[in-house]
CSV table of C-alpha atoms in Angstrom, one decimal:
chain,number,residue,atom,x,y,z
A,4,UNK,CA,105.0,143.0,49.6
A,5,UNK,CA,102.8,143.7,52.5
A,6,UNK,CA,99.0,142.9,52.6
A,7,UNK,CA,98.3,146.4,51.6
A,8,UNK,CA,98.7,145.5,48.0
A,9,UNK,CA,96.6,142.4,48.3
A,10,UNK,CA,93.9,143.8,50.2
A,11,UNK,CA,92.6,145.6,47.1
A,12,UNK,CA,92.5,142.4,45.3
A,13,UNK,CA,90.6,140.5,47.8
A,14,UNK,CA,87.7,143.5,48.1
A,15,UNK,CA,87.2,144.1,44.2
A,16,UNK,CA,87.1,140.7,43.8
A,17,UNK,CA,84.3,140.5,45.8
A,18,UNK,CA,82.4,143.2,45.4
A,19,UNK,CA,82.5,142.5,41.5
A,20,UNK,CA,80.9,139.1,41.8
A,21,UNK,CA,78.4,140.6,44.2
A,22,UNK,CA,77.3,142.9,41.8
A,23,UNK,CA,78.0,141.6,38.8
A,24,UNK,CA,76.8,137.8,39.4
A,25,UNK,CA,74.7,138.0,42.6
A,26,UNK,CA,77.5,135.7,43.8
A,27,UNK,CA,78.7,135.5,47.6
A,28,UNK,CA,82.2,134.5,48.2
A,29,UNK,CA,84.0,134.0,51.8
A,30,UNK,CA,87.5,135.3,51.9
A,31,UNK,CA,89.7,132.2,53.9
A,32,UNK,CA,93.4,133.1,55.0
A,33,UNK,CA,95.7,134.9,53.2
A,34,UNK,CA,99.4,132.8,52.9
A,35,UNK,CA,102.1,133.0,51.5
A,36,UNK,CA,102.7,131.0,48.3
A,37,UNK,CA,105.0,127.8,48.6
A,38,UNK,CA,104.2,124.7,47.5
A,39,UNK,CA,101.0,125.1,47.6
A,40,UNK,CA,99.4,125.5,44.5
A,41,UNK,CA,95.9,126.4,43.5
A,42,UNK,CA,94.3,124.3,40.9
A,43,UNK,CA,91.6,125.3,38.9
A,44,UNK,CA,89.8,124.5,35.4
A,45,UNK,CA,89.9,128.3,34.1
A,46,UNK,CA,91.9,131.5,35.1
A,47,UNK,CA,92.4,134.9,34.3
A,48,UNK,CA,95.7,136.6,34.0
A,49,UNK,CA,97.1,139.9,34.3
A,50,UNK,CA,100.4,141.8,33.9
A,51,UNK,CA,101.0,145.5,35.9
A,52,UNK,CA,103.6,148.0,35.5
A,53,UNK,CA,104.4,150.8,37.9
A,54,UNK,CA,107.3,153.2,38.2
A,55,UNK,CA,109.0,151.7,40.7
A,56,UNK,CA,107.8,148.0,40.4
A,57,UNK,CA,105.8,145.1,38.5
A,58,UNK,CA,104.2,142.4,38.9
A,59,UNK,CA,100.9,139.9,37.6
A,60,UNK,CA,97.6,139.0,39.4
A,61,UNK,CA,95.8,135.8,38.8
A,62,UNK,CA,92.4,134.4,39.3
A,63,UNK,CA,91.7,130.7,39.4
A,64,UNK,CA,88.1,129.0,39.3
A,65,UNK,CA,86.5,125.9,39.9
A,66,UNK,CA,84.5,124.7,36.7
A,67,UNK,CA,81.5,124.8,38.7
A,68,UNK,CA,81.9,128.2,40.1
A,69,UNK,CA,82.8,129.9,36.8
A,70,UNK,CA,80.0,128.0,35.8
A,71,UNK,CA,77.5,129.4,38.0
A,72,UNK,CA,78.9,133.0,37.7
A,73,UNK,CA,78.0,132.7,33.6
A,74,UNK,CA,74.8,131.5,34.5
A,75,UNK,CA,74.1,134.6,36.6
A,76,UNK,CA,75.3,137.4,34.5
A,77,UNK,CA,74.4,136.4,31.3
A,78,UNK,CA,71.5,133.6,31.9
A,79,UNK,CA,72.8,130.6,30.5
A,80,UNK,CA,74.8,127.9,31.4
A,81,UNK,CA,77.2,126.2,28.8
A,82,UNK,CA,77.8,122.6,30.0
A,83,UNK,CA,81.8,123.2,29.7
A,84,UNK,CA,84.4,126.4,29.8
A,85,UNK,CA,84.1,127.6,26.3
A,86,UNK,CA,84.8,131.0,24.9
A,87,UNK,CA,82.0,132.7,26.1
A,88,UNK,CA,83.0,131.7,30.1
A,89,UNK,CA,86.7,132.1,28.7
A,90,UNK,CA,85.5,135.8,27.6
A,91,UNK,CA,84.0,136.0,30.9
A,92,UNK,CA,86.8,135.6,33.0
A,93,UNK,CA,89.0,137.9,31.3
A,94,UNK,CA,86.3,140.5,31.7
A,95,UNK,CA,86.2,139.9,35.5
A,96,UNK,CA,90.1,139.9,35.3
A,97,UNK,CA,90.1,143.3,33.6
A,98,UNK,CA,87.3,144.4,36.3
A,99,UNK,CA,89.0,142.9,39.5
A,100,UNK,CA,92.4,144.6,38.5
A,101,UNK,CA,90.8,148.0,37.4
A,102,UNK,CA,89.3,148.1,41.2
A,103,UNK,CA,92.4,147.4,43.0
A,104,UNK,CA,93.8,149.9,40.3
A,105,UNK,CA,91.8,152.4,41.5
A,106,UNK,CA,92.1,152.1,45.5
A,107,UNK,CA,95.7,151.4,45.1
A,108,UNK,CA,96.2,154.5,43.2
A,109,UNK,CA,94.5,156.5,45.7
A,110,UNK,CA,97.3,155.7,47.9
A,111,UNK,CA,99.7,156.4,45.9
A,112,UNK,CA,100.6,153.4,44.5
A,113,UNK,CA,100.1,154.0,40.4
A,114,UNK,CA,100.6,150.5,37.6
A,115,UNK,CA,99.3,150.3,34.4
A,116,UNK,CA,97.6,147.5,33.1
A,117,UNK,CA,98.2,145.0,30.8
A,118,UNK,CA,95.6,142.8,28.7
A,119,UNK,CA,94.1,140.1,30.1
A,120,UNK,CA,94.9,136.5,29.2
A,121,UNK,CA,92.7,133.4,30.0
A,122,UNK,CA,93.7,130.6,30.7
A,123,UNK,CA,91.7,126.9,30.9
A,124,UNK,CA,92.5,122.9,31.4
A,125,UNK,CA,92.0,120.9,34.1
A,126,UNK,CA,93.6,121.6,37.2
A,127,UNK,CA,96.4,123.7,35.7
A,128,UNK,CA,98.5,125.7,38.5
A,129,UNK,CA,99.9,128.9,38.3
A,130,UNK,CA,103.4,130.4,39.1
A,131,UNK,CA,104.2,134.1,39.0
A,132,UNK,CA,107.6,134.5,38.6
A,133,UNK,CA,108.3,137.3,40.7
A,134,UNK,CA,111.3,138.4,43.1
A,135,UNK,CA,108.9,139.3,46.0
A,136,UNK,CA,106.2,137.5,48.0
A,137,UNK,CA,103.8,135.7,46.4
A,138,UNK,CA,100.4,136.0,48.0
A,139,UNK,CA,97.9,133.3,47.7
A,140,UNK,CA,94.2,134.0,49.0
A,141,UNK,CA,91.6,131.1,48.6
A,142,UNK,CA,88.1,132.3,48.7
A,143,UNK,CA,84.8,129.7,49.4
A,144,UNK,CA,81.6,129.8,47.8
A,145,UNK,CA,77.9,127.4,47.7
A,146,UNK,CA,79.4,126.4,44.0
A,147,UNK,CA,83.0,126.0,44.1
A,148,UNK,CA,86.7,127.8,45.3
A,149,UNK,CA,88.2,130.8,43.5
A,150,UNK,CA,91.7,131.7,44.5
A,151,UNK,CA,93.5,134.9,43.9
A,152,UNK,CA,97.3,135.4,43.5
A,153,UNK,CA,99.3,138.4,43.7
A,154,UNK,CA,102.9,139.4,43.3
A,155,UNK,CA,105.4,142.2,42.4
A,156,UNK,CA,108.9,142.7,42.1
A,157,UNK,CA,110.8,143.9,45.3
B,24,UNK,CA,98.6,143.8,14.6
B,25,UNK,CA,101.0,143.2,10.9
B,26,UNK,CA,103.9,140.7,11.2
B,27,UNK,CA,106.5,143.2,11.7
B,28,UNK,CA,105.5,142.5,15.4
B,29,UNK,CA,105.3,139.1,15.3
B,30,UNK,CA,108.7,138.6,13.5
B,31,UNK,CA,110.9,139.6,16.3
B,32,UNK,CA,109.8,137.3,18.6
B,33,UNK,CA,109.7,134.3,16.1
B,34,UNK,CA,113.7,134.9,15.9
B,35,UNK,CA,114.3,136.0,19.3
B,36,UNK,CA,112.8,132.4,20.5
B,37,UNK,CA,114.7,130.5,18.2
B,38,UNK,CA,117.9,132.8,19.2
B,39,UNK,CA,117.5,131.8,22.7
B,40,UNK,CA,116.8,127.7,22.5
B,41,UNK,CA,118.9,127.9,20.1
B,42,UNK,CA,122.1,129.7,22.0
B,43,UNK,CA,120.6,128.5,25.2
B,44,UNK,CA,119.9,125.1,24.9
B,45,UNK,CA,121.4,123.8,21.8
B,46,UNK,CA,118.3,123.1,20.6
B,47,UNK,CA,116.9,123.6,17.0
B,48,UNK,CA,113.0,124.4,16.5
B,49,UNK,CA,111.5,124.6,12.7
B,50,UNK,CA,109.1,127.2,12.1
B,51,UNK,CA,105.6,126.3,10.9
B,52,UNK,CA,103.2,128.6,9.1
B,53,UNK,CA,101.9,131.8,11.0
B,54,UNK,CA,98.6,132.2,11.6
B,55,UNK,CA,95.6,134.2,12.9
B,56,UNK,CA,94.2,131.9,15.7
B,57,UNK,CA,90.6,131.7,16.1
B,58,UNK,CA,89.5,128.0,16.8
B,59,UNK,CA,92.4,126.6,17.0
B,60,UNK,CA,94.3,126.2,20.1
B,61,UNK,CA,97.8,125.6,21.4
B,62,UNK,CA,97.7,122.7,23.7
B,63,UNK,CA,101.0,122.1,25.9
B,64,UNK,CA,102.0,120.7,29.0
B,65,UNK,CA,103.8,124.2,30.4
B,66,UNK,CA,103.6,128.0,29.4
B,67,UNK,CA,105.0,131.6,29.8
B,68,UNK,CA,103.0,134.2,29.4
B,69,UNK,CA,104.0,138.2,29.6
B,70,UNK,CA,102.0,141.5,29.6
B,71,UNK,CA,103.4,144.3,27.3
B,72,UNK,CA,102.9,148.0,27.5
B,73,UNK,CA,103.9,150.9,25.3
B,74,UNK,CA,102.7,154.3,25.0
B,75,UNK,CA,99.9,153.5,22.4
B,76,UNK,CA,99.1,149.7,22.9
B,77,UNK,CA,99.2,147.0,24.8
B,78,UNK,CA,99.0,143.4,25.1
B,79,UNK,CA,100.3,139.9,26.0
B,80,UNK,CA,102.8,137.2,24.5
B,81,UNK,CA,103.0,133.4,25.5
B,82,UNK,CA,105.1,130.5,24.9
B,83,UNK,CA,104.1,127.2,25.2
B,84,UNK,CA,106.1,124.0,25.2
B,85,UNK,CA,105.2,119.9,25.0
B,86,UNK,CA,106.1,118.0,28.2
B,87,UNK,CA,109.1,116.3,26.1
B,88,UNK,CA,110.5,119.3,24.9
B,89,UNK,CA,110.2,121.4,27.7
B,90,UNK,CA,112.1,118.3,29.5
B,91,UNK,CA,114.4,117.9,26.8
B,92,UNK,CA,115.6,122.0,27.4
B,93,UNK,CA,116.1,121.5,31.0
B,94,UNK,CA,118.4,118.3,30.4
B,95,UNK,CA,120.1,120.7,27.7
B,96,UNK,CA,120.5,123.9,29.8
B,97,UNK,CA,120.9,122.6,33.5
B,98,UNK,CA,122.0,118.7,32.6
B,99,UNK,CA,119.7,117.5,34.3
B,100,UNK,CA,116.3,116.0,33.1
B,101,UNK,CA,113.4,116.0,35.7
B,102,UNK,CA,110.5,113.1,34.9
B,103,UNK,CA,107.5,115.5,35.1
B,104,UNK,CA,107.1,119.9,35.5
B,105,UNK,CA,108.5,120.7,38.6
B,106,UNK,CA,109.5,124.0,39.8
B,107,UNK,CA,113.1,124.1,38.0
B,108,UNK,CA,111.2,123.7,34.7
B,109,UNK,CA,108.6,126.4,35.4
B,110,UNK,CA,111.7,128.7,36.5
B,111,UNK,CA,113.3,127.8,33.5
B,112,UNK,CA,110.6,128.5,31.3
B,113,UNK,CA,109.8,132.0,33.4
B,114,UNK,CA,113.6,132.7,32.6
B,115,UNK,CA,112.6,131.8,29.0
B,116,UNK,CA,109.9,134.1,28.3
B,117,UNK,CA,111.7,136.9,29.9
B,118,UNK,CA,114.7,136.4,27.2
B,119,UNK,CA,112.7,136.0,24.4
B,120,UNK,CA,110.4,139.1,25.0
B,121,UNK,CA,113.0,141.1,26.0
B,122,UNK,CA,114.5,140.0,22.5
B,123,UNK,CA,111.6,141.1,20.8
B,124,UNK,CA,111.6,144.6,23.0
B,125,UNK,CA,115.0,145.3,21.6
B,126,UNK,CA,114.5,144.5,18.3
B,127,UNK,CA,110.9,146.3,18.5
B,128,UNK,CA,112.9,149.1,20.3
B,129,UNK,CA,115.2,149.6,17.5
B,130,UNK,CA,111.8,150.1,15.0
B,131,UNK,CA,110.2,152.4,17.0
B,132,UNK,CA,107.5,150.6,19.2
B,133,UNK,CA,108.6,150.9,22.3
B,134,UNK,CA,107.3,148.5,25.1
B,135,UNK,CA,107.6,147.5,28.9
B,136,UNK,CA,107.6,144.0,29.7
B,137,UNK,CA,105.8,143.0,33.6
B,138,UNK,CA,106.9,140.2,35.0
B,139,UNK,CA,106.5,136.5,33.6
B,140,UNK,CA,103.6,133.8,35.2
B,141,UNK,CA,104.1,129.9,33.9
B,142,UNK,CA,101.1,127.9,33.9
B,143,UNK,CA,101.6,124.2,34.1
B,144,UNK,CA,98.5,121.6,33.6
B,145,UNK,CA,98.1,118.8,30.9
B,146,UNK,CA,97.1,120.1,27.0
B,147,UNK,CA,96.0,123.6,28.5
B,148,UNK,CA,95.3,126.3,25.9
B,149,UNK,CA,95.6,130.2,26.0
B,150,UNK,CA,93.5,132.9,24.9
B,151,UNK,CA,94.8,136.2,24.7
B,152,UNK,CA,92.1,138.5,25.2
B,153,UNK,CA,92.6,141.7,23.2
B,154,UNK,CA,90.8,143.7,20.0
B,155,UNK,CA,94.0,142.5,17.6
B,156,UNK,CA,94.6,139.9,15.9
B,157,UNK,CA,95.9,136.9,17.6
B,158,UNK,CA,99.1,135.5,16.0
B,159,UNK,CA,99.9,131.4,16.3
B,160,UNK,CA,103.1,130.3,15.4
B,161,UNK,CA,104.0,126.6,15.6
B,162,UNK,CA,107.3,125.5,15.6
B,163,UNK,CA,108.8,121.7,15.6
B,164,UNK,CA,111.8,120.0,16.7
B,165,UNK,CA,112.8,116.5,17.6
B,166,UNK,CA,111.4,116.3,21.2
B,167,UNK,CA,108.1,118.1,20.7
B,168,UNK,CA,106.2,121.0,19.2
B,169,UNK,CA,106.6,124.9,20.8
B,170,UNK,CA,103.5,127.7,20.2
B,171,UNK,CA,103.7,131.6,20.1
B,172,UNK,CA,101.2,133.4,20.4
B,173,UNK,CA,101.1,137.4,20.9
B,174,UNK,CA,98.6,139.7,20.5
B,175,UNK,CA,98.4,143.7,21.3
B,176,UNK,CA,95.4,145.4,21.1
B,177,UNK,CA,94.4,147.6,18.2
């Protein structure tokens, strides 16, 4: 997998939580998956299918960012992940995927989506289990990390 | 979603720990999930979709049992998740939805399976996050409890 497929990713990810949340986030250095793992307290998961390949795409916050993000789009701020930041982060899954959907597509690269699962606990880690690269790409913001992982089949 | 989907992946799990791993699992009541949550030390979760639907299936297993079908399958038992357990419990989720594909297959309802992501992180839970019905199933065994849960949208 070459950064073509990731790059999608990466922009709808933040141009989503620019619009959607007023939130600014600061793409670090894309790497390669190994040991490294990103922990989080909620995530958002997603299964793809194309012709010729497959894959899944994850997103992993920090409390305090997902947080901050529920507090922005929908003007309050539950003291914990519950269902509504739960319900949140699939939506943002759904929106984040649907993007790269849509630029990847224009390249030729079609997948259909699957539904999004959610994901929360305290610094749980994530593993796609996935015959090609796995991509990890951390992101910064004033109120916590988000990470994004991507990965298809070779 | 009516159990005629759910059934085929009830037996195809206890098909595969039990051909697999030697290992016996009791199944508890199904149920729709709404508060209630799974909580395990690892999970595999899968997107699924057909022509007309689509949506996602997990497994998730107790640190002891998830341990305990390691020793079983690979004879060798690790003290805490490490990579050979979330590989085997990709592996897993891969054989028991592609169970339930065939079996589903065989009624009619086709589906595509994308490719498997494990989550590891003490007592996490999972939401599936589609317009059906959520579907728990417990199961128990001597080392430890293991939760379904699948859910397509309507």
């Amino acid at each position: 997998m070459n950064v073509e497929y990731v790059n999608p990713f990466l922009s709808s990810l933040v141009n989503v939580l620019g619009t959607m949340a007023n939130t600014t986030i600061v793409p670090g250095q894309p790497r390669l998956k190994k040991d490294e793992q990103a922990r989080g307290e909620v995530s958002g998961l997603i299964g793809m299918i194309g012709p010729t390949t497959k894959g899944s795409f994850s997103v992993t916050f920090e409390e305090s960012l997902a947080l901050e993000i529920m507090s922005r789009m929908l003007g309050e701020r539950p003291d914990s992940i519950n269902e509504e930041v739960t319900d949140m982060v699939g939506e943002i899954t759904n929106m984040v995927t649907g993007g790269a959907k849509r630029i990847l597509g224009e390249k030729g690269h079609e997948f259909s989506m699957a539904t999004p699962v959610v994901v929360s606990g305290k610094g749980h880690t994530i593993t796609h289990k996935t015959t090609g690269a796995k991509i990890l790409m951390p992101f910064d913001s004033d109120f916590g990390k988000v990470f994004i992982e991507v990965s298809f089949d070779e």
